[in-house]
């Protein structure tokens, strides 16, 4: 059963000639328990979409269903408190004068429980985020990460059918992010779905079952993290998710079993290809780890190393392809390779993806 269903949702801000079309026909179906990340650059409409699902914003056309309830449609707008949705905002938005316990108690109070009935559920929610010991403190006595964990507990305590996250990690430092990602991952329930908004591709890919990439108020692609990286449908998606290097190549054979022979200069290799195109020119997507270092006389590509960034157990390398096509490539090479600036490396391509659209398509 689809737990969340958005159909052709449109949203304008303002009216007439000055109106801004923030959501341009967003459709999305999520299943019970699914975790979908909405990934897009700033201004792409992520918060607008989340506010529309939460009921904090009306929509102009289309519809939103949560479980089997139509909560938004032309002439219908169910109020936020009646949608059974939990929200975690970037700036946790805790009530400063209430204790941690009272903050988490609040949604249960709203739903009509008294404190005695609600207490075990509040303590259970606090246990989930390892904060039972701090139940009596006020937000002013907590660190940033602890406050954000209280916000998580508050969002989930009433067993909402949907939990919405709007860039919950944006204000935390790198160490706390990983810790919070563990806590968020632990909140997953078969009966409550999650929509997680972020402009950070790492968070989206790490946490979500599926990632929806949002550009200019439209979903450009929705797929599992692995497919999004291995099979981006457009160049813009490929760039935004960091799927790899895009470079023009030639088709050197017809597609067979989902693969085609392609050529970069004199070097021929196999690429995954689901395009129906027969054009001779095509755009290839080569992931950063798609390359293997080989001897100087083996068939392959020659690149010159321009920059080397040590990453603890591997090297991120910027290199320039030698020959007629002097494009830049971003590679990740294993520790043993010890690349140095100025080195000429011979590389074979172990994995490549033929972009489905014609070269240069958005
Ligand atoms: P994101 O969360 O992806 O950064 P938003 O949904 O906040 O994007 O905003 C999408 C676009 O809509 C932006 O261009 C923003 O300026 C505009 N916008 C958002 N809220 C309003 C508003 N209340 N009034 C007018 N324009 C708005
Ligand atoms: Mg936003």
CSV table of C-alpha atoms and ligand atoms in Angstrom, one decimal:
chain,number,residue,atom,x,y,z
A,1,UNK,CA,0.0,0.0,0.0
A,2,UNK,CA,1.3,3.4,-0.9
A,3,UNK,CA,1.8,5.3,2.3
A,4,UNK,CA,2.4,8.7,0.7
A,5,UNK,CA,1.2,9.6,-2.7
A,6,UNK,CA,1.8,13.0,-4.3
A,7,UNK,CA,0.2,13.6,-7.7
A,8,UNK,CA,1.2,16.4,-9.9
A,9,UNK,CA,1.6,18.9,-7.1
A,10,UNK,CA,2.0,22.6,-8.1
A,11,UNK,CA,2.7,25.5,-5.8
A,12,UNK,CA,3.1,29.2,-6.6
A,13,UNK,CA,4.2,31.9,-4.2
A,14,UNK,CA,2.6,35.3,-4.9
A,15,UNK,CA,0.1,36.1,-7.6
A,16,UNK,CA,0.0,37.3,-11.2
A,17,UNK,CA,3.1,38.2,-13.1
A,18,UNK,CA,5.3,38.2,-10.0
A,19,UNK,CA,4.2,34.7,-9.0
A,20,UNK,CA,7.0,32.2,-8.5
A,21,UNK,CA,6.3,28.6,-9.5
A,22,UNK,CA,8.1,26.7,-6.7
A,23,UNK,CA,6.7,23.2,-7.3
A,24,UNK,CA,6.1,22.2,-10.9
A,25,UNK,CA,4.2,19.0,-11.0
A,26,UNK,CA,5.8,16.8,-8.4
A,27,UNK,CA,4.6,13.2,-8.3
A,28,UNK,CA,6.0,10.7,-5.8
A,29,UNK,CA,4.7,7.4,-4.4
A,30,UNK,CA,6.3,6.0,-1.2
A,31,UNK,CA,5.6,2.7,0.5
A,32,UNK,CA,5.0,2.1,4.2
A,33,UNK,CA,8.3,2.2,6.1
A,34,UNK,CA,10.2,3.7,3.1
A,35,UNK,CA,12.9,6.3,3.6
A,36,UNK,CA,13.1,8.8,0.7
A,37,UNK,CA,15.7,11.6,0.6
A,38,UNK,CA,14.8,14.7,-1.4
A,39,UNK,CA,18.1,15.9,-2.7
A,40,UNK,CA,18.4,19.3,-4.5
A,41,UNK,CA,20.3,22.5,-4.5
A,42,UNK,CA,19.2,25.5,-2.5
A,43,UNK,CA,16.0,27.0,-3.9
A,44,UNK,CA,14.9,23.8,-5.7
A,45,UNK,CA,11.7,23.6,-3.7
A,46,UNK,CA,12.6,21.0,-1.0
A,47,UNK,CA,11.2,22.9,1.9
A,48,UNK,CA,8.1,23.9,-0.1
A,49,UNK,CA,7.4,20.2,-0.7
A,50,UNK,CA,8.0,19.3,2.9
A,51,UNK,CA,5.7,22.1,4.1
A,52,UNK,CA,3.0,21.0,1.7
A,53,UNK,CA,3.2,17.4,3.0
A,54,UNK,CA,3.1,18.7,6.6
A,55,UNK,CA,0.2,20.9,5.9
A,56,UNK,CA,2.1,24.1,6.7
A,57,UNK,CA,1.5,25.3,3.2
A,58,UNK,CA,-1.4,24.9,0.8
A,59,UNK,CA,-1.0,23.6,-2.8
A,60,UNK,CA,-2.4,25.1,-5.9
A,61,UNK,CA,-3.2,21.9,-7.7
A,62,UNK,CA,-2.6,18.2,-7.6
A,63,UNK,CA,-3.1,16.0,-4.5
A,64,UNK,CA,-1.3,14.6,-1.5
A,65,UNK,CA,-2.4,11.4,0.2
A,66,UNK,CA,-1.1,10.1,3.5
A,67,UNK,CA,-2.1,6.5,4.1
A,68,UNK,CA,-5.6,6.5,2.5
A,69,UNK,CA,-6.5,10.1,3.4
A,70,UNK,CA,-6.4,12.8,0.9
A,71,UNK,CA,-4.9,15.6,3.0
A,72,UNK,CA,-4.4,18.2,0.2
A,73,UNK,CA,-6.3,18.6,-3.1
A,74,UNK,CA,-8.2,21.4,-4.8
A,75,UNK,CA,-10.7,22.6,-2.1
A,76,UNK,CA,-9.3,20.4,0.6
A,77,UNK,CA,-6.6,21.2,3.2
A,78,UNK,CA,-6.3,19.1,6.3
A,79,UNK,CA,-4.6,21.1,9.1
A,80,UNK,CA,-1.1,20.1,10.2
A,81,UNK,CA,-2.2,18.8,13.6
A,82,UNK,CA,-4.7,16.4,11.9
A,83,UNK,CA,-2.1,14.9,9.5
A,84,UNK,CA,-0.3,12.7,12.1
A,85,UNK,CA,3.1,13.9,10.8
A,86,UNK,CA,6.3,14.5,12.8
A,87,UNK,CA,8.7,17.2,11.7
A,88,UNK,CA,12.4,17.7,12.5
A,89,UNK,CA,13.7,21.1,11.4
A,90,UNK,CA,17.3,22.2,10.9
A,91,UNK,CA,17.1,24.5,13.9
A,92,UNK,CA,15.5,21.9,16.2
A,93,UNK,CA,12.8,24.5,17.3
A,94,UNK,CA,12.6,23.2,21.0
A,95,UNK,CA,10.6,25.2,23.5
A,96,UNK,CA,13.3,26.8,25.6
A,97,UNK,CA,11.3,27.2,28.8
A,98,UNK,CA,10.3,23.5,28.9
A,99,UNK,CA,12.4,20.6,30.0
A,100,UNK,CA,13.5,17.9,27.6
A,101,UNK,CA,10.8,15.7,29.1
A,102,UNK,CA,8.1,18.3,28.6
A,103,UNK,CA,9.2,19.0,25.0
A,104,UNK,CA,8.8,15.4,24.1
A,105,UNK,CA,5.6,15.1,26.0
A,106,UNK,CA,4.0,18.0,24.1
A,107,UNK,CA,2.8,16.1,21.0
A,108,UNK,CA,1.2,13.4,23.2
A,109,UNK,CA,-0.5,16.0,25.3
A,110,UNK,CA,-1.9,17.5,22.1
A,111,UNK,CA,-3.3,14.2,21.2
A,112,UNK,CA,-5.2,14.0,24.5
A,113,UNK,CA,-3.0,11.8,26.8
A,114,UNK,CA,-2.4,12.9,30.3
A,115,UNK,CA,1.1,12.8,31.8
A,116,UNK,CA,0.7,9.5,33.6
A,117,UNK,CA,-0.4,7.8,30.3
A,118,UNK,CA,2.3,9.5,28.3
A,119,UNK,CA,5.3,9.1,30.6
A,120,UNK,CA,6.4,5.6,29.5
A,121,UNK,CA,6.2,6.6,25.8
A,122,UNK,CA,8.2,9.8,26.4
A,123,UNK,CA,10.9,7.8,28.3
A,124,UNK,CA,11.0,5.2,25.6
A,125,UNK,CA,11.4,7.9,22.9
A,126,UNK,CA,14.2,9.5,25.0
A,127,UNK,CA,15.8,6.1,25.4
A,128,UNK,CA,15.8,5.7,21.6
A,129,UNK,CA,18.1,8.7,21.3
A,130,UNK,CA,20.0,7.9,24.6
A,131,UNK,CA,18.8,11.0,26.5
A,132,UNK,CA,16.8,9.5,29.4
A,133,UNK,CA,19.4,10.8,31.8
A,134,UNK,CA,18.9,14.4,30.6
A,135,UNK,CA,15.1,14.4,30.8
A,136,UNK,CA,15.0,17.1,33.4
A,137,UNK,CA,17.3,19.6,31.7
A,138,UNK,CA,16.1,22.5,29.6
A,139,UNK,CA,17.4,23.0,26.0
A,140,UNK,CA,19.8,25.7,27.1
A,141,UNK,CA,21.7,23.1,29.1
A,142,UNK,CA,22.2,20.8,26.1
A,143,UNK,CA,24.8,20.7,23.3
A,144,UNK,CA,23.7,21.2,19.6
A,145,UNK,CA,23.7,17.4,19.0
A,146,UNK,CA,21.7,16.7,22.1
A,147,UNK,CA,19.1,19.3,21.2
A,148,UNK,CA,18.7,17.8,17.7
A,149,UNK,CA,18.2,14.3,19.4
A,150,UNK,CA,15.4,15.8,21.5
A,151,UNK,CA,13.8,17.1,18.3
A,152,UNK,CA,14.1,13.5,16.9
A,153,UNK,CA,12.4,12.1,20.0
A,154,UNK,CA,9.7,14.7,19.8
A,155,UNK,CA,9.0,14.0,16.1
A,156,UNK,CA,8.6,10.3,16.6
A,157,UNK,CA,7.0,10.0,20.1
A,158,UNK,CA,3.4,10.1,18.8
A,159,UNK,CA,4.1,7.3,16.3
A,160,UNK,CA,3.4,9.5,13.3
A,161,UNK,CA,2.7,7.9,10.0
A,162,UNK,CA,5.2,10.2,8.3
A,163,UNK,CA,8.4,11.8,9.8
A,164,UNK,CA,9.7,14.8,7.8
A,165,UNK,CA,13.3,16.0,8.2
A,166,UNK,CA,14.4,19.4,6.8
A,167,UNK,CA,18.2,19.4,6.7
A,168,UNK,CA,18.4,18.1,10.3
A,169,UNK,CA,22.2,17.9,10.2
A,170,UNK,CA,23.0,21.2,8.5
A,171,UNK,CA,24.0,23.0,11.7
A,172,UNK,CA,26.0,20.2,13.2
A,173,UNK,CA,29.7,19.6,12.8
A,174,UNK,CA,31.1,16.6,11.0
A,175,UNK,CA,31.6,14.3,14.0
A,176,UNK,CA,28.1,14.9,15.3
A,177,UNK,CA,26.6,14.3,11.8
A,178,UNK,CA,27.6,10.6,11.8
A,179,UNK,CA,26.3,10.2,15.3
A,180,UNK,CA,22.9,11.7,14.3
A,181,UNK,CA,22.8,9.6,11.1
A,182,UNK,CA,23.0,6.5,13.3
A,183,UNK,CA,20.1,7.8,15.5
A,184,UNK,CA,18.0,8.7,12.4
A,185,UNK,CA,18.7,5.3,10.9
A,186,UNK,CA,17.5,3.7,14.1
A,187,UNK,CA,14.2,5.5,14.0
A,188,UNK,CA,13.1,3.5,10.9
A,189,UNK,CA,9.8,1.7,11.4
A,190,UNK,CA,7.8,-0.5,9.0
A,191,UNK,CA,4.7,1.5,9.6
A,192,UNK,CA,6.1,5.1,9.4
A,193,UNK,CA,7.6,6.6,6.3
A,194,UNK,CA,10.3,9.2,6.2
A,195,UNK,CA,11.0,12.1,3.9
A,196,UNK,CA,14.5,13.5,4.4
A,197,UNK,CA,15.4,16.8,2.8
A,198,UNK,CA,19.0,17.7,2.2
A,199,UNK,CA,21.3,19.4,-0.3
A,200,UNK,CA,24.1,17.0,0.8
A,201,UNK,CA,24.4,14.1,-1.5
A,202,UNK,CA,26.5,12.0,1.0
A,203,UNK,CA,23.7,12.1,3.6
A,204,UNK,CA,21.0,11.3,1.0
A,205,UNK,CA,22.9,8.4,-0.5
A,206,UNK,CA,23.9,7.0,3.0
A,207,UNK,CA,20.5,7.1,4.6
A,208,UNK,CA,17.8,6.7,2.0
A,209,UNK,CA,16.1,3.7,0.4
A,210,UNK,CA,15.5,5.9,-2.6
A,211,UNK,CA,16.7,9.4,-3.5
A,212,UNK,CA,14.6,11.9,-5.4
A,213,UNK,CA,16.7,14.6,-7.1
A,214,UNK,CA,14.8,17.9,-7.2
A,215,UNK,CA,15.7,20.6,-9.7
A,216,UNK,CA,13.6,23.8,-10.2
A,217,UNK,CA,10.6,22.3,-8.5
A,218,UNK,CA,10.6,19.1,-10.5
A,219,UNK,CA,11.9,15.6,-9.7
A,220,UNK,CA,14.6,14.9,-12.2
A,221,UNK,CA,15.2,11.3,-11.1
A,222,UNK,CA,14.1,9.0,-8.3
A,223,UNK,CA,16.1,5.8,-7.7
A,224,UNK,CA,18.0,3.8,-5.2
A,225,UNK,CA,21.3,5.4,-4.2
A,226,UNK,CA,23.2,2.8,-6.1
A,227,UNK,CA,21.2,3.2,-9.3
A,228,UNK,CA,21.3,7.0,-9.0
A,229,UNK,CA,25.1,6.9,-9.0
A,230,UNK,CA,25.6,4.1,-11.5
A,231,UNK,CA,22.8,5.0,-13.9
A,232,UNK,CA,22.2,8.8,-13.7
A,233,UNK,CA,19.6,9.7,-16.4
A,234,UNK,CA,20.8,13.2,-17.1
A,235,UNK,CA,24.1,15.0,-16.9
A,236,UNK,CA,22.8,17.4,-14.3
A,237,UNK,CA,21.8,14.5,-12.1
A,238,UNK,CA,25.2,12.9,-12.7
A,239,UNK,CA,27.0,16.1,-11.7
A,240,UNK,CA,24.8,16.8,-8.7
A,241,UNK,CA,25.1,13.3,-7.1
A,242,UNK,CA,28.8,13.1,-7.9
A,243,UNK,CA,28.3,10.1,-10.1
A,244,UNK,CA,31.5,10.7,-11.9
A,245,UNK,CA,33.2,12.1,-14.9
A,246,UNK,CA,31.3,12.9,-18.1
A,247,UNK,CA,33.1,12.8,-21.3
A,248,UNK,CA,32.3,12.4,-25.0
A,249,UNK,CA,33.1,9.1,-26.6
A,250,UNK,CA,32.3,7.1,-29.8
A,251,UNK,CA,30.2,4.1,-30.2
A,252,UNK,CA,32.3,1.3,-31.6
A,253,UNK,CA,29.7,-1.5,-31.8
A,254,UNK,CA,26.0,-2.1,-31.3
A,255,UNK,CA,24.4,-2.7,-27.8
A,256,UNK,CA,24.3,-6.3,-26.8
A,257,UNK,CA,23.0,-7.6,-23.4
A,258,UNK,CA,23.0,-4.1,-22.0
A,259,UNK,CA,26.6,-3.3,-23.0
A,260,UNK,CA,28.2,-1.5,-25.9
A,261,UNK,CA,31.8,-1.3,-27.2
A,262,UNK,CA,32.8,2.4,-26.9
A,263,UNK,CA,36.0,4.2,-27.9
A,264,UNK,CA,37.9,7.1,-26.4
A,265,UNK,CA,40.6,7.9,-28.9
A,266,UNK,CA,42.2,4.5,-29.8
A,267,UNK,CA,41.2,2.8,-26.6
A,268,UNK,CA,38.1,0.5,-26.9
A,269,UNK,CA,36.2,-0.8,-23.9
A,270,UNK,CA,32.8,-2.0,-22.8
A,271,UNK,CA,30.2,0.3,-21.2
A,272,UNK,CA,26.8,-0.4,-19.7
A,273,UNK,CA,24.3,0.9,-22.2
A,274,UNK,CA,20.5,0.9,-22.0
A,275,UNK,CA,20.1,3.8,-24.5
A,276,UNK,CA,18.3,3.0,-27.7
A,277,UNK,CA,20.4,5.6,-29.5
A,278,UNK,CA,22.4,4.5,-32.5
A,279,UNK,CA,24.2,7.8,-32.9
A,280,UNK,CA,27.9,7.4,-33.1
A,281,UNK,CA,28.7,10.1,-30.5
A,282,UNK,CA,27.7,9.5,-26.9
A,283,UNK,CA,28.3,10.8,-23.5
A,284,UNK,CA,30.0,8.5,-21.0
A,285,UNK,CA,29.8,8.6,-17.2
A,286,UNK,CA,32.9,7.2,-15.5
A,287,UNK,CA,32.7,6.9,-11.7
A,288,UNK,CA,35.8,8.0,-9.7
A,289,UNK,CA,36.7,4.4,-8.8
A,290,UNK,CA,36.0,3.1,-12.3
A,291,UNK,CA,39.7,3.1,-13.2
A,292,UNK,CA,42.5,0.6,-12.8
A,293,UNK,CA,46.2,1.4,-13.0
A,294,UNK,CA,48.0,-0.7,-15.6
A,295,UNK,CA,51.5,-0.8,-17.2
A,296,UNK,CA,52.5,1.9,-19.6
A,297,UNK,CA,52.2,-0.4,-22.6
A,298,UNK,CA,48.8,-1.9,-21.9
A,299,UNK,CA,45.8,-0.6,-23.8
A,300,UNK,CA,44.2,2.3,-21.9
A,301,UNK,CA,44.1,6.0,-21.3
A,302,UNK,CA,47.0,8.2,-20.4
A,303,UNK,CA,46.4,10.9,-17.8
A,304,UNK,CA,48.7,13.5,-16.2
A,305,UNK,CA,48.2,14.0,-12.5
A,306,UNK,CA,47.5,17.6,-11.6
A,307,UNK,CA,46.5,17.5,-7.9
A,308,UNK,CA,46.7,14.8,-5.3
A,309,UNK,CA,44.6,14.8,-2.1
A,310,UNK,CA,45.4,12.1,0.4
A,311,UNK,CA,42.2,10.8,2.0
A,312,UNK,CA,43.5,8.6,4.8
A,313,UNK,CA,43.2,5.3,2.9
A,314,UNK,CA,43.1,6.4,-0.7
A,315,UNK,CA,44.0,9.3,-2.9
A,316,UNK,CA,41.6,11.7,-4.7
A,317,UNK,CA,43.3,12.7,-7.9
A,318,UNK,CA,42.6,15.4,-10.4
A,319,UNK,CA,44.1,14.4,-13.7
A,320,UNK,CA,44.0,15.5,-17.4
A,321,UNK,CA,43.5,13.1,-20.2
A,322,UNK,CA,46.4,13.2,-22.6
A,323,UNK,CA,45.7,13.4,-26.3
A,324,UNK,CA,43.2,15.3,-28.4
A,325,UNK,CA,40.5,15.3,-25.7
A,326,UNK,CA,42.2,17.1,-22.9
A,327,UNK,CA,39.4,16.8,-20.3
A,328,UNK,CA,39.9,16.8,-16.6
A,329,UNK,CA,39.1,13.6,-14.6
A,330,UNK,CA,38.4,13.1,-10.9
A,331,UNK,CA,39.7,9.7,-9.8
A,332,UNK,CA,40.0,7.9,-6.5
A,333,UNK,CA,43.1,5.7,-6.5
A,334,UNK,CA,44.1,3.1,-3.9
A,335,UNK,CA,46.7,3.8,-1.3
A,336,UNK,CA,49.3,1.5,-2.9
A,337,UNK,CA,49.4,3.6,-6.1
A,338,UNK,CA,51.0,6.6,-4.3
A,339,UNK,CA,50.3,9.0,-7.2
A,340,UNK,CA,52.3,12.2,-7.4
A,341,UNK,CA,51.8,15.5,-9.2
A,342,UNK,CA,53.1,15.4,-12.7
A,343,UNK,CA,53.0,11.6,-13.0
A,344,UNK,CA,51.8,10.1,-16.3
A,345,UNK,CA,49.4,7.2,-15.4
A,346,UNK,CA,48.1,4.6,-17.7
A,347,UNK,CA,44.5,3.6,-16.8
A,348,UNK,CA,42.0,1.1,-17.9
A,349,UNK,CA,38.3,1.7,-17.5
A,350,UNK,CA,36.6,-1.1,-15.5
A,351,UNK,CA,33.1,0.4,-15.5
A,352,UNK,CA,31.3,2.9,-17.6
A,353,UNK,CA,27.8,4.1,-18.2
A,354,UNK,CA,26.4,5.5,-21.4
A,355,UNK,CA,24.2,8.5,-20.6
A,356,UNK,CA,20.7,7.9,-22.0
A,357,UNK,CA,20.1,11.3,-23.5
A,358,UNK,CA,21.9,12.9,-26.4
A,359,UNK,CA,25.2,14.6,-25.5
A,360,UNK,CA,24.7,18.0,-23.9
A,361,UNK,CA,21.1,17.3,-22.8
A,362,UNK,CA,20.2,18.7,-19.4
B,1,LIG,P1,14.8,24.8,-0.8
B,1,LIG,O1,14.3,24.3,0.5
B,1,LIG,O2,15.1,23.7,-1.8
B,1,LIG,O3,16.0,25.7,-0.7
B,1,LIG,P2,12.4,26.3,-1.0
B,1,LIG,O4,11.3,25.4,-1.1
B,1,LIG,O5,12.7,26.9,0.4
B,1,LIG,O6,13.7,25.6,-1.5
B,1,LIG,O7,12.2,27.5,-2.0
B,1,LIG,C1,12.0,27.3,-3.4
B,1,LIG,C2,11.8,28.6,-4.1
B,1,LIG,O8,10.6,29.2,-3.6
B,1,LIG,C3,12.9,29.6,-3.8
B,1,LIG,O9,13.2,30.3,-4.9
B,1,LIG,C4,12.3,30.5,-2.7
B,1,LIG,O10,12.9,31.8,-2.8
B,1,LIG,C5,10.9,30.5,-3.1
B,1,LIG,N1,10.1,30.7,-1.9
B,1,LIG,C6,10.0,29.9,-0.8
B,1,LIG,N2,9.1,30.3,0.1
B,1,LIG,C7,8.6,31.4,-0.4
B,1,LIG,C8,7.6,32.4,0.1
B,1,LIG,N3,7.0,32.2,1.3
B,1,LIG,N4,7.3,33.5,-0.7
B,1,LIG,C9,7.9,33.6,-1.9
B,1,LIG,N5,8.9,32.8,-2.4
B,1,LIG,C10,9.2,31.7,-1.6
B,2,LIG,MG1,15.0,24.4,2.4
